[in-house]
Amino acid sequence: MFCYGFCFIISLFIVGPDRVLLVNTLYAFRPSPGFVLTAIREIYKAQTHHMIPSLLRSLDHVLNLTCRELDSVDCAALLFILQHSDRVKVNLQWTSIPTEEIESILFTLDKVSQLSVDRKLLLRFIHCCAASDAQQGAPSGLLKTLQHRLDLSCSSCVELTEKDQTEPLSLTFVDCRAVSTILRHSSHDTQLDLRDCEVEDSSLDLLFPVLDRVRLGASKAVLLQLVSLVPGSSERDTVRRGESLCRALGGELDLSHTTLNQSACEGLAQMLDFSDRLTELDLSHCQLTDQLLLTLIKHLHKVQVLNLSHNKITDAATHRLLQLVSINPSIEAVRLFNNNIVDRTPFKKDKRFEIW
Ligand SMILES: *[C@@H]1O[C@H](CO)[C@@H](O)[C@H](O)[C@H]1NC(C)=O
Ligand SMILES: *[C@@H]1O[C@H](CO)[C@@H](O)[C@H](O)[C@H]1NC(C)=O
Ligand SMILES: *[C@@H]1O[C@H](CO)[C@@H](O)[C@H](O)[C@H]1NC(C)=O
């Protein structure tokens, strides 16, 4: 990456059949995407591929084309540069690319060490990749250049204040099917970031078969949907769903401030039943009643740190909670602040309860 204040001179003598172009520029800052585009277009038009190594060196092996509108000639120029290069970083965030050009870029990604794209362009690459013949290795190539991160969140939009960039992205059935197709070809754990995304249950369902190879980031609403979807079509299916969701969550689940109903609690109970262990489960502010807690309690020994604060738990659940903790040394802490428990004395005997 270029450092600010770093001065360098790029001199490009580009000799074409009918033109001689001299670009001689003193840069105090990193070259703008507009300059990069002009440079690659000139090299492409003149077909001076011997210029490419020195161009890339002076660009520090970064082709930054962010926020540009590429036409088919620009795309051909980009491909020409990529074909004559190796391990270059390409930044296409907020770059517009004609649909028919996506595929050729996709199949040239073996020359790219790192690809940066915004989430809308990422989805287009994912769709194109899923539709392509997997034999050609497109899915694994795409995942590799994305550093095994499929980021559909807004995290890359923080600098942009445009409204439409921070609105939740609605992932359709077809989007989820394409994501699932790509991930089926991944050998690594892929980080799948669905924060700031909205997904319908039937579409989310398509992700279960690949959750075992994913580290998942998602909004609480989507997490709650996933938990509710754990009960599958058969016992075997449910076991697999529970195990892979738990694995994808990396041992922590924060459902605080969501409304847990009976079916969500049953899903959570099954997930816990079939999972190894959760280091932390946050169920604070979930409107949990004694009855809902009873649905879960048989499985809560799988949790190390449990937050049950700000719920509707009463003295009627005291006995079961004491029993849960007394027979399970693996439980480290149970937080019970702000429930409807009147008699707190029984909890004082075990330091693992935090109730004041
Ligand atoms: C790419 O160019 C944009 C706009 O000039 C700049 O803000 C960004 O930092 C550049 N990124 C890299 C990786 O050089
Ligand atoms: C329970 O909650 C889940 C997740 O929010 C929701 O999908 C489902 O429709 C709810 N069920 C009932 C019976 O309200
Ligand atoms: C619930 O308790 C856990 C463990 O002490 C803590 O990490 C978490 O922040 C708490 N959640 C809330 C919403 O306060």
XYZ file of C-alpha atoms and ligand atoms in Angstrom:
398
model
C 0.000 0.000 0.000
C 1.146 3.522 -0.645
C 2.012 5.767 2.227
C 0.926 9.348 2.250
C 3.789 11.736 1.663
C 5.632 9.197 -0.443
C 6.757 10.828 -3.665
C 7.549 8.969 -6.811
C 7.635 9.543 -10.475
C 5.921 7.370 -13.013
C 7.109 7.788 -16.519
C 5.301 5.767 -19.081
C 6.415 5.863 -22.636
C 3.732 4.074 -24.482
C 4.409 3.632 -28.154
C 1.541 2.453 -30.284
C 1.298 2.207 -34.066
C -0.073 5.710 -34.336
C 0.672 7.355 -31.088
C 3.353 8.219 -28.641
C 2.167 8.964 -25.192
C 4.198 10.233 -22.340
C 2.770 10.203 -18.895
C 5.172 11.843 -16.578
C 3.631 12.589 -13.280
C 4.908 13.545 -9.900
C 2.756 12.064 -7.204
C 2.658 13.225 -3.660
C -0.151 10.785 -2.870
C -1.262 7.431 -4.073
C -2.301 7.413 -7.708
C -6.008 7.906 -8.149
C -8.202 5.166 -9.614
C -8.739 7.518 -12.559
C -5.019 7.556 -13.257
C -4.760 3.781 -12.898
C -7.550 3.363 -15.403
C -5.950 5.731 -17.912
C -2.614 3.973 -17.562
C -4.006 0.468 -18.107
C -6.136 1.634 -21.035
C -3.114 3.161 -22.766
C -1.028 0.064 -22.219
C -3.856 -2.083 -23.558
C -4.434 0.082 -26.636
C -0.738 0.053 -27.470
C -0.465 -3.640 -26.460
C 2.797 -2.784 -24.711
C 2.770 -5.691 -22.317
C 6.457 -5.263 -21.522
C 5.422 -2.074 -19.645
C 3.205 -3.996 -17.271
C 5.815 -5.143 -14.705
C 7.137 -1.618 -14.188
C 3.631 -0.160 -14.027
C 2.649 -2.684 -11.374
C 5.838 -2.037 -9.429
C 5.126 1.671 -9.346
C 1.566 0.936 -8.242
C 2.919 -1.298 -5.501
C 1.072 -4.211 -7.139
C -2.317 -2.649 -6.401
C -4.819 -1.938 -9.164
C -7.124 0.433 -7.387
C -10.169 1.000 -9.604
C -12.603 1.836 -6.848
C -15.705 3.893 -7.722
C -15.025 3.831 -11.474
C -17.507 2.950 -14.153
C -15.785 0.408 -16.342
C -16.942 -0.137 -19.901
C -16.050 -3.171 -21.978
C -12.772 -1.622 -23.197
C -11.747 -0.837 -19.606
C -12.522 -4.433 -18.675
C -10.488 -5.715 -21.622
C -7.615 -3.506 -20.455
C -7.908 -4.879 -16.925
C -7.856 -8.444 -18.265
C -4.848 -7.651 -20.450
C -2.927 -6.354 -17.434
C -3.978 -9.297 -15.270
C -2.981 -11.827 -17.924
C 0.521 -10.374 -17.905
C 0.869 -10.136 -14.172
C 1.051 -12.283 -11.118
C -0.217 -11.767 -7.585
C -1.669 -8.310 -7.988
C -4.255 -6.814 -5.632
C -7.395 -5.509 -7.281
C -9.803 -3.079 -5.675
C -13.226 -3.009 -7.312
C -15.254 -1.583 -4.438
C -18.190 0.452 -5.772
C -16.909 -0.140 -9.278
C -19.518 -0.732 -11.920
C -18.795 -3.538 -14.347
C -20.968 -4.615 -17.288
C -22.623 -7.962 -16.525
C -21.115 -9.716 -19.538
C -17.589 -8.876 -18.299
C -17.918 -10.441 -14.844
C -17.223 -13.953 -16.070
C -13.933 -13.161 -17.822
C -12.694 -11.336 -14.731
C -13.759 -14.321 -12.615
C -11.674 -16.673 -14.747
C -8.612 -14.432 -14.503
C -8.639 -14.307 -10.710
C -5.774 -16.814 -10.530
C -3.566 -13.781 -11.245
C -5.069 -11.861 -8.346
C -3.787 -12.254 -4.816
C -6.492 -10.196 -3.194
C -9.802 -8.932 -4.506
C -11.754 -6.184 -2.760
C -15.391 -5.782 -3.724
C -18.467 -4.212 -2.183
C -21.314 -6.544 -1.286
C -23.386 -5.904 -4.403
C -20.509 -6.728 -6.721
C -19.646 -9.672 -4.475
C -23.135 -11.071 -5.016
C -22.729 -10.721 -8.781
C -19.424 -12.594 -8.654
C -21.045 -15.262 -6.474
C -23.920 -15.696 -8.934
C -21.633 -15.878 -11.918
C -19.371 -18.316 -10.118
C -22.228 -20.563 -9.014
C -23.528 -20.682 -12.585
C -20.132 -21.569 -14.005
C -18.760 -25.032 -14.377
C -17.258 -25.892 -11.016
C -14.694 -28.141 -12.709
C -12.841 -25.023 -13.694
C -12.160 -24.202 -10.072
C -13.947 -20.853 -10.117
C -15.507 -21.171 -6.630
C -12.258 -22.026 -4.882
C -10.400 -19.365 -6.895
C -12.940 -16.723 -5.912
C -12.835 -17.715 -2.238
C -9.049 -17.654 -2.244
C -8.773 -14.133 -3.669
C -11.398 -12.992 -1.179
C -9.153 -14.348 1.608
C -11.915 -16.854 2.456
C -14.312 -14.109 3.492
C -17.756 -13.650 2.004
C -18.647 -10.334 3.540
C -22.226 -9.353 2.773
C -22.382 -6.960 5.713
C -22.076 -3.209 5.673
C -18.637 -3.283 7.262
C -16.994 -2.171 4.045
C -19.459 0.711 3.648
C -18.583 2.625 6.788
C -16.912 5.428 4.903
C -19.872 5.887 2.639
C -22.841 7.752 3.954
C -25.155 6.934 1.087
C -28.386 5.647 2.512
C -28.711 2.621 0.329
C -25.344 1.274 1.477
C -26.373 0.941 5.094
C -29.833 -0.461 4.540
C -30.198 -4.180 5.165
C -29.560 -6.280 2.116
C -32.373 -8.714 1.344
C -30.864 -12.017 0.334
C -33.176 -13.979 -1.932
C -33.590 -17.716 -2.326
C -31.427 -17.581 -5.463
C -28.716 -15.595 -3.615
C -28.588 -18.161 -0.813
C -28.514 -21.030 -3.273
C -25.532 -19.449 -5.039
C -23.712 -18.818 -1.738
C -24.361 -22.421 -0.768
C -23.059 -23.684 -4.129
C -19.820 -21.730 -3.767
C -19.259 -22.840 -0.198
C -19.743 -26.467 -1.121
C -16.443 -26.154 -3.007
C -14.494 -24.612 -0.176
C -11.845 -26.622 1.551
C -11.114 -23.953 4.160
C -13.325 -22.472 6.807
C -14.909 -19.457 5.168
C -16.036 -16.435 7.115
C -19.616 -15.741 6.078
C -20.777 -12.370 7.252
C -24.530 -11.846 7.041
C -24.793 -8.925 9.439
C -27.044 -6.247 7.945
C -28.755 -8.885 5.809
C -32.372 -10.004 5.874
C -33.157 -13.540 4.825
C -36.375 -15.528 4.722
C -36.530 -18.891 6.505
C -36.823 -20.912 3.289
C -33.673 -19.242 1.929
C -31.724 -19.583 5.181
C -32.512 -23.269 5.094
C -30.253 -23.584 2.039
C -27.242 -22.601 4.145
C -27.485 -25.482 6.626
C -25.707 -28.006 4.376
C -22.607 -25.761 4.255
C -22.617 -24.337 7.802
C -20.070 -26.938 8.862
C -17.426 -25.129 6.793
C -18.343 -21.613 7.839
C -17.597 -19.132 10.607
C -20.797 -17.201 10.771
C -21.528 -13.591 11.597
C -25.206 -12.630 11.556
C -27.708 -10.261 13.109
C -29.598 -11.519 16.158
C -32.754 -11.772 14.068
C -31.036 -14.126 11.619
C -29.421 -16.090 14.473
C -32.849 -16.556 16.021
C -34.230 -17.755 12.695
C -31.380 -20.237 12.343
C -31.893 -21.554 15.866
C -35.612 -21.970 15.188
C -34.777 -23.889 12.008
C -32.626 -26.502 13.769
C -35.428 -29.091 14.063
C -35.063 -30.839 10.724
C -36.967 -33.405 8.718
C -35.509 -36.341 10.642
C -33.572 -36.977 13.839
C -30.399 -37.364 11.797
C -31.019 -34.103 9.973
C -31.648 -32.299 13.268
C -28.393 -33.617 14.747
C -26.443 -32.422 11.729
C -28.110 -29.008 11.743
C -27.546 -28.516 15.456
C -23.898 -29.550 15.265
C -23.039 -27.430 12.269
C -24.827 -24.315 13.545
C -23.017 -24.591 16.855
C -19.705 -24.989 15.067
C -20.392 -22.033 12.764
C -21.067 -19.855 15.812
C -17.647 -20.631 17.257
C -19.005 -21.516 20.697
C -20.802 -18.275 21.491
C -24.397 -17.315 20.984
C -25.850 -13.929 21.809
C -29.622 -13.814 21.505
C -30.069 -10.986 24.032
C -32.943 -8.581 23.319
C -34.744 -11.035 21.055
C -38.118 -12.573 21.850
C -37.760 -16.283 22.419
C -40.993 -18.193 21.890
C -41.628 -21.884 22.455
C -40.417 -23.027 19.033
C -37.234 -20.952 19.234
C -36.542 -22.488 22.668
C -37.086 -25.969 21.285
C -34.655 -25.257 18.457
C -32.124 -23.909 20.928
C -32.596 -26.956 23.182
C -31.902 -29.257 20.245
C -28.891 -27.262 19.144
C -27.439 -27.511 22.645
C -28.313 -31.178 22.851
C -26.294 -32.010 19.740
C -23.463 -29.594 20.274
C -20.234 -30.013 22.155
C -20.316 -26.982 24.330
C -20.996 -23.249 24.243
C -18.602 -21.014 26.113
C -21.200 -18.285 26.369
C -24.933 -18.051 25.891
C -26.569 -14.662 26.336
C -30.319 -14.897 26.842
C -30.734 -11.609 28.696
C -33.763 -9.428 27.822
C -35.470 -12.354 26.052
C -38.833 -12.372 27.890
C -38.045 -15.851 29.183
C -40.743 -17.297 31.422
C -40.361 -20.257 33.806
C -42.030 -22.447 31.227
C -39.633 -21.480 28.445
C -36.694 -21.905 30.818
C -37.875 -25.454 31.572
C -37.743 -26.264 27.851
C -34.063 -25.352 27.890
C -32.858 -26.357 31.321
C -31.991 -29.992 30.560
C -29.438 -28.732 28.048
C -28.009 -25.711 29.818
C -25.183 -27.741 31.395
C -23.508 -27.430 27.975
C -23.003 -23.714 28.602
C -20.085 -22.302 30.572
C -21.288 -18.731 31.060
C -25.029 -18.186 30.993
C -26.778 -14.819 31.083
C -30.447 -15.042 32.084
C -30.769 -11.458 33.341
C -33.779 -9.230 32.624
C -36.315 -11.990 32.080
C -39.524 -13.136 33.758
C -38.099 -16.029 35.770
C -39.795 -16.525 39.195
C -39.152 -18.439 42.419
C -40.872 -21.421 40.796
C -37.701 -22.055 38.787
C -35.305 -21.706 41.754
C -35.129 -25.404 42.530
C -34.295 -26.389 38.931
C -31.662 -23.690 38.604
C -29.955 -24.720 41.856
C -30.004 -28.323 40.723
C -28.558 -27.439 37.306
C -25.572 -25.668 38.799
C -24.953 -28.040 41.700
C -24.564 -31.132 39.529
C -22.584 -29.445 36.750
C -19.118 -28.267 37.761
C -18.444 -27.163 34.174
C -20.848 -24.233 34.573
C -18.815 -21.169 35.488
C -21.420 -18.449 35.915
C -25.167 -17.904 35.761
C -26.363 -14.299 35.751
C -29.890 -13.772 37.015
C -30.153 -10.011 37.535
C -33.592 -8.409 37.267
C -35.949 -11.331 37.184
C -39.098 -11.863 39.265
C -37.288 -13.930 41.900
C -38.291 -12.755 45.398
C -36.318 -15.116 47.645
C -32.683 -14.819 46.647
C -31.156 -16.547 49.692
C -30.922 -20.043 48.132
C -28.685 -18.636 45.376
C -26.200 -17.199 47.855
C -24.805 -20.638 48.635
C -23.175 -20.932 45.244
C -20.816 -18.179 44.113
C -21.471 -19.012 40.480
C -24.873 -17.348 40.692
C -24.845 -13.612 40.150
C -28.176 -12.231 41.161
C -27.671 -8.854 42.871
C -8.049 3.410 -3.625
O -8.451 4.699 -4.036
C -9.353 5.352 -3.149
C -9.818 6.635 -3.810
O -8.730 7.377 -4.259
C -8.630 5.581 -1.815
O -9.506 6.214 -0.910
C -8.219 4.216 -1.250
O -7.506 4.382 -0.051
C -7.339 3.473 -2.273
N -7.115 2.120 -1.774
C -5.923 1.513 -1.858
C -5.857 0.126 -1.323
O -4.940 2.041 -2.314
C -41.282 -17.967 17.037
O -40.133 -17.188 16.725
C -39.582 -17.489 15.473
C -38.308 -16.690 15.359
O -38.518 -15.343 15.607
C -40.591 -17.182 14.369
O -40.046 -17.505 13.120
C -41.856 -17.999 14.604
O -42.841 -17.645 13.667
C -42.382 -17.760 15.997
N -43.461 -18.719 16.242
C -44.617 -18.368 16.789
C -45.584 -19.460 17.003
O -44.864 -17.204 17.107
C -24.592 -11.256 29.936
O -23.576 -11.821 30.729
C -22.372 -12.086 30.067
C -21.438 -12.810 31.000
O -21.212 -12.097 32.188
C -21.789 -10.782 29.544
O -20.617 -11.034 28.801
C -22.813 -10.096 28.642
O -22.337 -8.833 28.230
C -24.136 -9.927 29.371
N -25.090 -9.421 28.431
C -25.710 -8.260 28.559
C -26.683 -7.893 27.466
O -25.525 -7.507 29.491
